[in-house]
XYZ file of C-alpha atoms in Angstrom:
67
model
C 0.000 0.000 0.000
C 1.333 3.384 -1.016
C 1.436 6.264 1.419
C -0.379 8.278 -1.291
C -3.143 5.730 -1.886
C -5.770 7.921 -0.170
C -5.030 10.676 -2.700
C -5.218 8.325 -5.685
C -8.525 6.924 -4.410
C -9.871 10.465 -3.937
C -9.110 11.258 -7.591
C -10.635 8.022 -8.840
C -13.783 8.234 -6.708
C -14.572 11.830 -7.691
C -13.871 11.014 -11.352
C -13.254 14.522 -12.709
C -11.398 15.143 -15.964
C -8.836 17.234 -14.120
C -8.069 18.608 -10.712
C -6.112 21.543 -9.394
C -5.492 20.773 -5.753
C -3.690 23.017 -3.315
C -1.084 21.452 -1.043
C -3.427 22.211 1.869
C -6.253 20.215 0.231
C -3.888 17.314 -0.401
C -2.834 17.440 3.256
C -6.510 17.221 4.270
C -6.935 14.116 2.085
C -3.728 12.396 3.192
C -3.344 13.605 6.741
C 0.210 14.792 6.066
C 2.062 17.286 3.861
C 3.396 16.108 0.526
C 7.164 16.135 0.398
C 9.914 15.541 -2.130
C 9.095 11.814 -2.197
C 5.880 12.723 -4.043
C 7.972 12.994 -7.204
C 8.828 9.296 -6.927
C 5.271 8.235 -6.130
C 3.450 10.330 -8.734
C 3.732 7.554 -11.331
C 1.308 5.493 -9.210
C -1.523 7.848 -10.198
C -1.615 6.166 -13.627
C -2.877 2.960 -11.992
C -5.930 4.990 -10.915
C -6.503 6.628 -14.295
C -4.693 9.932 -13.686
C -1.365 11.536 -14.352
C 0.331 14.309 -12.454
C 0.619 17.428 -14.569
C 2.203 20.626 -13.345
C 3.458 20.911 -9.787
C 3.696 24.576 -8.813
C 5.868 25.369 -5.822
C 4.937 29.050 -6.157
C 1.157 28.532 -6.179
C 1.423 25.433 -3.967
C -0.763 23.418 -6.334
C -0.679 20.126 -8.186
C -2.577 19.509 -11.428
C -3.958 16.016 -12.070
C -5.340 14.994 -15.468
C -7.497 11.997 -16.327
C -5.888 9.695 -18.868
């Protein structure tokens, strides 16, 4: 089980074409802040039908797109 599984399930269950989630929203879903390890785990999103698009450190957002 991935530490980001709750996030991947959130994306899959809500089934939107794309998401723009703020770091704070992701923390609410996961229960912890995303960190640098997210870059290694982001490929797991594809197993749930999504890919990670732009990660903005300035805006503190992550874009997810349905594939």
